[in-house]
PDB file of C-alpha atoms in Angstrom:
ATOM      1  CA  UNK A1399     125.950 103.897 105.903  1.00 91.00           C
ATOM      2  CA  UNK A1400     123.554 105.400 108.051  1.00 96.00           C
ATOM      3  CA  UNK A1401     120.249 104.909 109.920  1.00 97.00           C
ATOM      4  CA  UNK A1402     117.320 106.744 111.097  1.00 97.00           C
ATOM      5  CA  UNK A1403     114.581 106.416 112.609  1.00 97.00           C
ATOM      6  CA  UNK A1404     110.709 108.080 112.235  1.00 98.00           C
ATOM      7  CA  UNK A1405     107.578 107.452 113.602  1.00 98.00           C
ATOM      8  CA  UNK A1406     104.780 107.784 111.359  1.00 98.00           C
ATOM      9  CA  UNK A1407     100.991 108.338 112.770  1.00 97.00           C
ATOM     10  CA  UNK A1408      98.202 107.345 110.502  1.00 96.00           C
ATOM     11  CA  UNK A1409      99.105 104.447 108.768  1.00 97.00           C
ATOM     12  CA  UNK A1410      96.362 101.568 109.353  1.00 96.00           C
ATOM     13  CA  UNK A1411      97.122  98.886 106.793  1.00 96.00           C
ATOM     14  CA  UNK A1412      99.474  97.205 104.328  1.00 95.00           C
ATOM     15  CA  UNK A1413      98.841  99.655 101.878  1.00 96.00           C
ATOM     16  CA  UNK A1414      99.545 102.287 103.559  1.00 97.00           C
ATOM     17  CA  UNK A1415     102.883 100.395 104.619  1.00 97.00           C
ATOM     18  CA  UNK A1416     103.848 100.126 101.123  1.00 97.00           C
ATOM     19  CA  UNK A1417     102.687 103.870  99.974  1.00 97.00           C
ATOM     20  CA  UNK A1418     105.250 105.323 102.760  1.00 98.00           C
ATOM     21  CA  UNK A1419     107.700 102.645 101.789  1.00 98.00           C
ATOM     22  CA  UNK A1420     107.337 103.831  98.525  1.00 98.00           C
ATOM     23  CA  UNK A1421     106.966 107.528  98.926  1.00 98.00           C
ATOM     24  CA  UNK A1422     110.475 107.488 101.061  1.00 98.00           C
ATOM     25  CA  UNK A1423     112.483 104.900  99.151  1.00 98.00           C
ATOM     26  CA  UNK A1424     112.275 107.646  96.666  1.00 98.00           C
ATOM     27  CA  UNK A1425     114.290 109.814  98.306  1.00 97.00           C
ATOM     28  CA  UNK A1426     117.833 110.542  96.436  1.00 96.00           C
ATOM     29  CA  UNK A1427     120.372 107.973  98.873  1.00 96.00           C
ATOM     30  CA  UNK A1428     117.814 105.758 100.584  1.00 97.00           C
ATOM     31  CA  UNK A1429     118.908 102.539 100.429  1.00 97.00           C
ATOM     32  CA  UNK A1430     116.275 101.054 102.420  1.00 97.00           C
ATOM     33  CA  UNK A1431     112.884 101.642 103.777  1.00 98.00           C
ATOM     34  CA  UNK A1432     111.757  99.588 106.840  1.00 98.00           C
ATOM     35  CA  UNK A1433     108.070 100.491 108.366  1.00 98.00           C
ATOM     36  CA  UNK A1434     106.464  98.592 111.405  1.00 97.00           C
ATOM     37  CA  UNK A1435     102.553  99.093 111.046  1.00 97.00           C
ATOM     38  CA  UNK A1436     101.916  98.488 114.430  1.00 96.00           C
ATOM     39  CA  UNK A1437     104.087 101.167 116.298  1.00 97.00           C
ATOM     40  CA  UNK A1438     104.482 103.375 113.211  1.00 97.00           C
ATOM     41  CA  UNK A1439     108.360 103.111 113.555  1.00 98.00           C
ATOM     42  CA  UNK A1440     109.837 103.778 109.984  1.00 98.00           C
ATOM     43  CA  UNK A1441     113.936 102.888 109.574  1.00 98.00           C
ATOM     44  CA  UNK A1442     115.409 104.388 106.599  1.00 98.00           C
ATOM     45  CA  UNK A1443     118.876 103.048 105.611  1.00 97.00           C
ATOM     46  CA  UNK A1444     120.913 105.779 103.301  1.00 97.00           C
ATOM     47  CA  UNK A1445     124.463 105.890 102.074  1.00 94.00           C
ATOM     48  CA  UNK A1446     124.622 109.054 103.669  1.00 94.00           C
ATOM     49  CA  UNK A1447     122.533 110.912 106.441  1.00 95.00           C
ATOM     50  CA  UNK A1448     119.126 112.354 104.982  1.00 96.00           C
ATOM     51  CA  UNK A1449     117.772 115.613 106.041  1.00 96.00           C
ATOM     52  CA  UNK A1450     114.447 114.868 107.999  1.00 96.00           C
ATOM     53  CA  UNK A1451     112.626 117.719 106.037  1.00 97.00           C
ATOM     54  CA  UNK A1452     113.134 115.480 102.719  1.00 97.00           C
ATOM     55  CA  UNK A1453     111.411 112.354 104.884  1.00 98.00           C
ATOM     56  CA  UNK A1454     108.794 114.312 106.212  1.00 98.00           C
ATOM     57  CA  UNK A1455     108.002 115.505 102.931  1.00 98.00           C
ATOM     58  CA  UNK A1456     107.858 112.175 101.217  1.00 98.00           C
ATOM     59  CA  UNK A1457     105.457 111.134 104.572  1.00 98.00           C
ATOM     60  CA  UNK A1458     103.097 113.637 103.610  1.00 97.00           C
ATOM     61  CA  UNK A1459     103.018 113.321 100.545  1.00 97.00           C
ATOM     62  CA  UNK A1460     102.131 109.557 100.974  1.00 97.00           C
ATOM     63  CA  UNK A1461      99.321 110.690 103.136  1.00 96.00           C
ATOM     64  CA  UNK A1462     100.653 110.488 106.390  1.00 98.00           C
ATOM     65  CA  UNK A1463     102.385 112.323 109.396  1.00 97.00           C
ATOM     66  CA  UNK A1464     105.665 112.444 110.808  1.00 97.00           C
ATOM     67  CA  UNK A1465     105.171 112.731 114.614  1.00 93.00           C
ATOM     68  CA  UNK A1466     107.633 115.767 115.767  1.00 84.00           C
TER      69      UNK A1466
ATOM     70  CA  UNK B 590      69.669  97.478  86.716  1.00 91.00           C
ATOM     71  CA  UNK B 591      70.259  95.882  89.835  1.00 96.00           C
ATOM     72  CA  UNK B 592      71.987  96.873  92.407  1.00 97.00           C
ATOM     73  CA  UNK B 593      72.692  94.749  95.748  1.00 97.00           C
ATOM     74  CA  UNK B 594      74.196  95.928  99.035  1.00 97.00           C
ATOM     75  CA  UNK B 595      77.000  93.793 101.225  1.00 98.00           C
ATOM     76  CA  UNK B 596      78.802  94.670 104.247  1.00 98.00           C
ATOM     77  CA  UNK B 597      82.605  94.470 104.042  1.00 98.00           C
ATOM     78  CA  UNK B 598      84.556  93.680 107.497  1.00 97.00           C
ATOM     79  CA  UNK B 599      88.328  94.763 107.915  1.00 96.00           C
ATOM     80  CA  UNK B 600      89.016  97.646 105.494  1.00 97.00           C
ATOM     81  CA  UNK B 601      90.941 100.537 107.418  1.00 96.00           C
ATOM     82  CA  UNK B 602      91.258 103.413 104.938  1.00 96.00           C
ATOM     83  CA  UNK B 603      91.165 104.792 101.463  1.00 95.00           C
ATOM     84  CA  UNK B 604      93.453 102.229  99.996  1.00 96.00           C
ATOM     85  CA  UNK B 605      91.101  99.428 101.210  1.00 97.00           C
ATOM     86  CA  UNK B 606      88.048 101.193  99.608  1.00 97.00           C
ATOM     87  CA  UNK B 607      90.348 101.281  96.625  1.00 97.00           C
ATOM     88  CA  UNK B 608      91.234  97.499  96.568  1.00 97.00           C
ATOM     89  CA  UNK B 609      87.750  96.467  97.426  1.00 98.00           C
ATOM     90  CA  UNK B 610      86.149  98.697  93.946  1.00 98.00           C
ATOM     91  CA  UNK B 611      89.019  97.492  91.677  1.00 98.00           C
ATOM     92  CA  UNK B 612      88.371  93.631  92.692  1.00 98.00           C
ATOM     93  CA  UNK B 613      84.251  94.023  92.616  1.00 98.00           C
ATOM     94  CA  UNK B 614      84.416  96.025  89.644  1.00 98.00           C
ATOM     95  CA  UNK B 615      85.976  93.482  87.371  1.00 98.00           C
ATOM     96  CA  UNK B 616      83.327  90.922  88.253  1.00 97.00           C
ATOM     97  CA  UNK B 617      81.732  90.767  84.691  1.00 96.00           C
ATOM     98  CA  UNK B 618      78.504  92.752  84.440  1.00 96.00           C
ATOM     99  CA  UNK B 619      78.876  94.994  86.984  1.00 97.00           C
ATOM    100  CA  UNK B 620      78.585  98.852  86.246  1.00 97.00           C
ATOM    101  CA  UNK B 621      79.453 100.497  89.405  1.00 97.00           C
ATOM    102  CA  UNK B 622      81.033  99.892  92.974  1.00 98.00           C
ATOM    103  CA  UNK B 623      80.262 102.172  95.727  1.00 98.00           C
ATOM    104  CA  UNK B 624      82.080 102.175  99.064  1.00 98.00           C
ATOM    105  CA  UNK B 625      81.488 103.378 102.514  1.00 97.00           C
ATOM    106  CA  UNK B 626      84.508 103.172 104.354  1.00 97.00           C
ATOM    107  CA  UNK B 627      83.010 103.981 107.822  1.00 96.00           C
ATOM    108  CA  UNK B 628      79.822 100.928 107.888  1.00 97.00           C
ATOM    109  CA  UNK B 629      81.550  99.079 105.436  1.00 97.00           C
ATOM    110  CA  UNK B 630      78.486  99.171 103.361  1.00 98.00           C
ATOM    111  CA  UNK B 631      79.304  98.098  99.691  1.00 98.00           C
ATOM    112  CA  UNK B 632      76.628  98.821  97.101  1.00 98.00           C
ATOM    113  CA  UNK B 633      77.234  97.049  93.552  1.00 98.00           C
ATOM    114  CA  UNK B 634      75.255  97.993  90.627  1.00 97.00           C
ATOM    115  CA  UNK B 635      75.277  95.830  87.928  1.00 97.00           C
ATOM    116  CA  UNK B 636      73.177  95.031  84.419  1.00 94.00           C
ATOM    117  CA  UNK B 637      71.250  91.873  85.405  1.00 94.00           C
ATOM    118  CA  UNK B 638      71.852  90.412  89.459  1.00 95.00           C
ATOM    119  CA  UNK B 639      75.341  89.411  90.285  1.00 96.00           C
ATOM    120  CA  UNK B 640      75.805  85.677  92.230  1.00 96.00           C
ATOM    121  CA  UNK B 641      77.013  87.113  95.356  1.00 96.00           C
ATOM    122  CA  UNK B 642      79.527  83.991  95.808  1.00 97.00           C
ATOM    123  CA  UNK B 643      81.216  86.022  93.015  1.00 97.00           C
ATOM    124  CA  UNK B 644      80.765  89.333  95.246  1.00 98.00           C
ATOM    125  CA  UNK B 645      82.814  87.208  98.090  1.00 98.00           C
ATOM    126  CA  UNK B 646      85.460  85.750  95.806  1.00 98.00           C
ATOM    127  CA  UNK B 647      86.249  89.465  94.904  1.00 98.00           C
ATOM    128  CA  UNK B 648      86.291  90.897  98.632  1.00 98.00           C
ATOM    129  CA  UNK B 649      88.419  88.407  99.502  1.00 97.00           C
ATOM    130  CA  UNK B 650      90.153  88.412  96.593  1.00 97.00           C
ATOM    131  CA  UNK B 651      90.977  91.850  97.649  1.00 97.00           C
ATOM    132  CA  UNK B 652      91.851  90.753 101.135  1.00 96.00           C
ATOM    133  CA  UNK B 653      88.583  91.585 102.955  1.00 98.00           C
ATOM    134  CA  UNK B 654      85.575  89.560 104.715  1.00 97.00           C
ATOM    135  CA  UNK B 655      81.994  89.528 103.286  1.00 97.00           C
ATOM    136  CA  UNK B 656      79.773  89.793 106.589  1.00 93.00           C
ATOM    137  CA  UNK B 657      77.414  86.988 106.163  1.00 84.00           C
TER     138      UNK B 657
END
């Protein structure tokens, strides 16, 4: 198992908890998708490591940034 | 036509506006919902005039405040 962690800048609400949650927990071997609103810290879980490109990708595409 | 203006408190972002036209929008008789994210400034236009206790079941249905 492994685990990484992001922080995300932009998100100001639930739903934009849940649109990153959903956005990355679509990734191929993401087993889990943890996001703290407040500090923009985002823990994904995966059977195997992912390559950050594929995260920041899904970020974006959710609407949001990955901070470098 | 009628159309009535509120003020919404707590929406952050384009989800919020999202939540907020979905929820006044189904309140029967009313035609359109417009949003301003920044003042919070929610216009509803409806057929005859809508009983704004209804306007402030659906904003907080939708998890918001209707400024008094």
């Amino acid at each position: 198992m492994s685990t990484a962690t992001y922080t995300v800048t932009g998100m100001t609400c639930g739903h934009c908890v849940s649109s990153v949650k959903e956005e990355v927990g679509q990734i191929a071997g993401v087993t889990g998708v943890d996001v703290d609103l407040e500090t923009g810290r985002v823990t994904v879980t995966s059977d195997a490591p992912i390559d950050e490109a594929a995260v920041k990708d899904a970020v974006e595409e959710a609407g949001y940034e990955l901070k470098p």
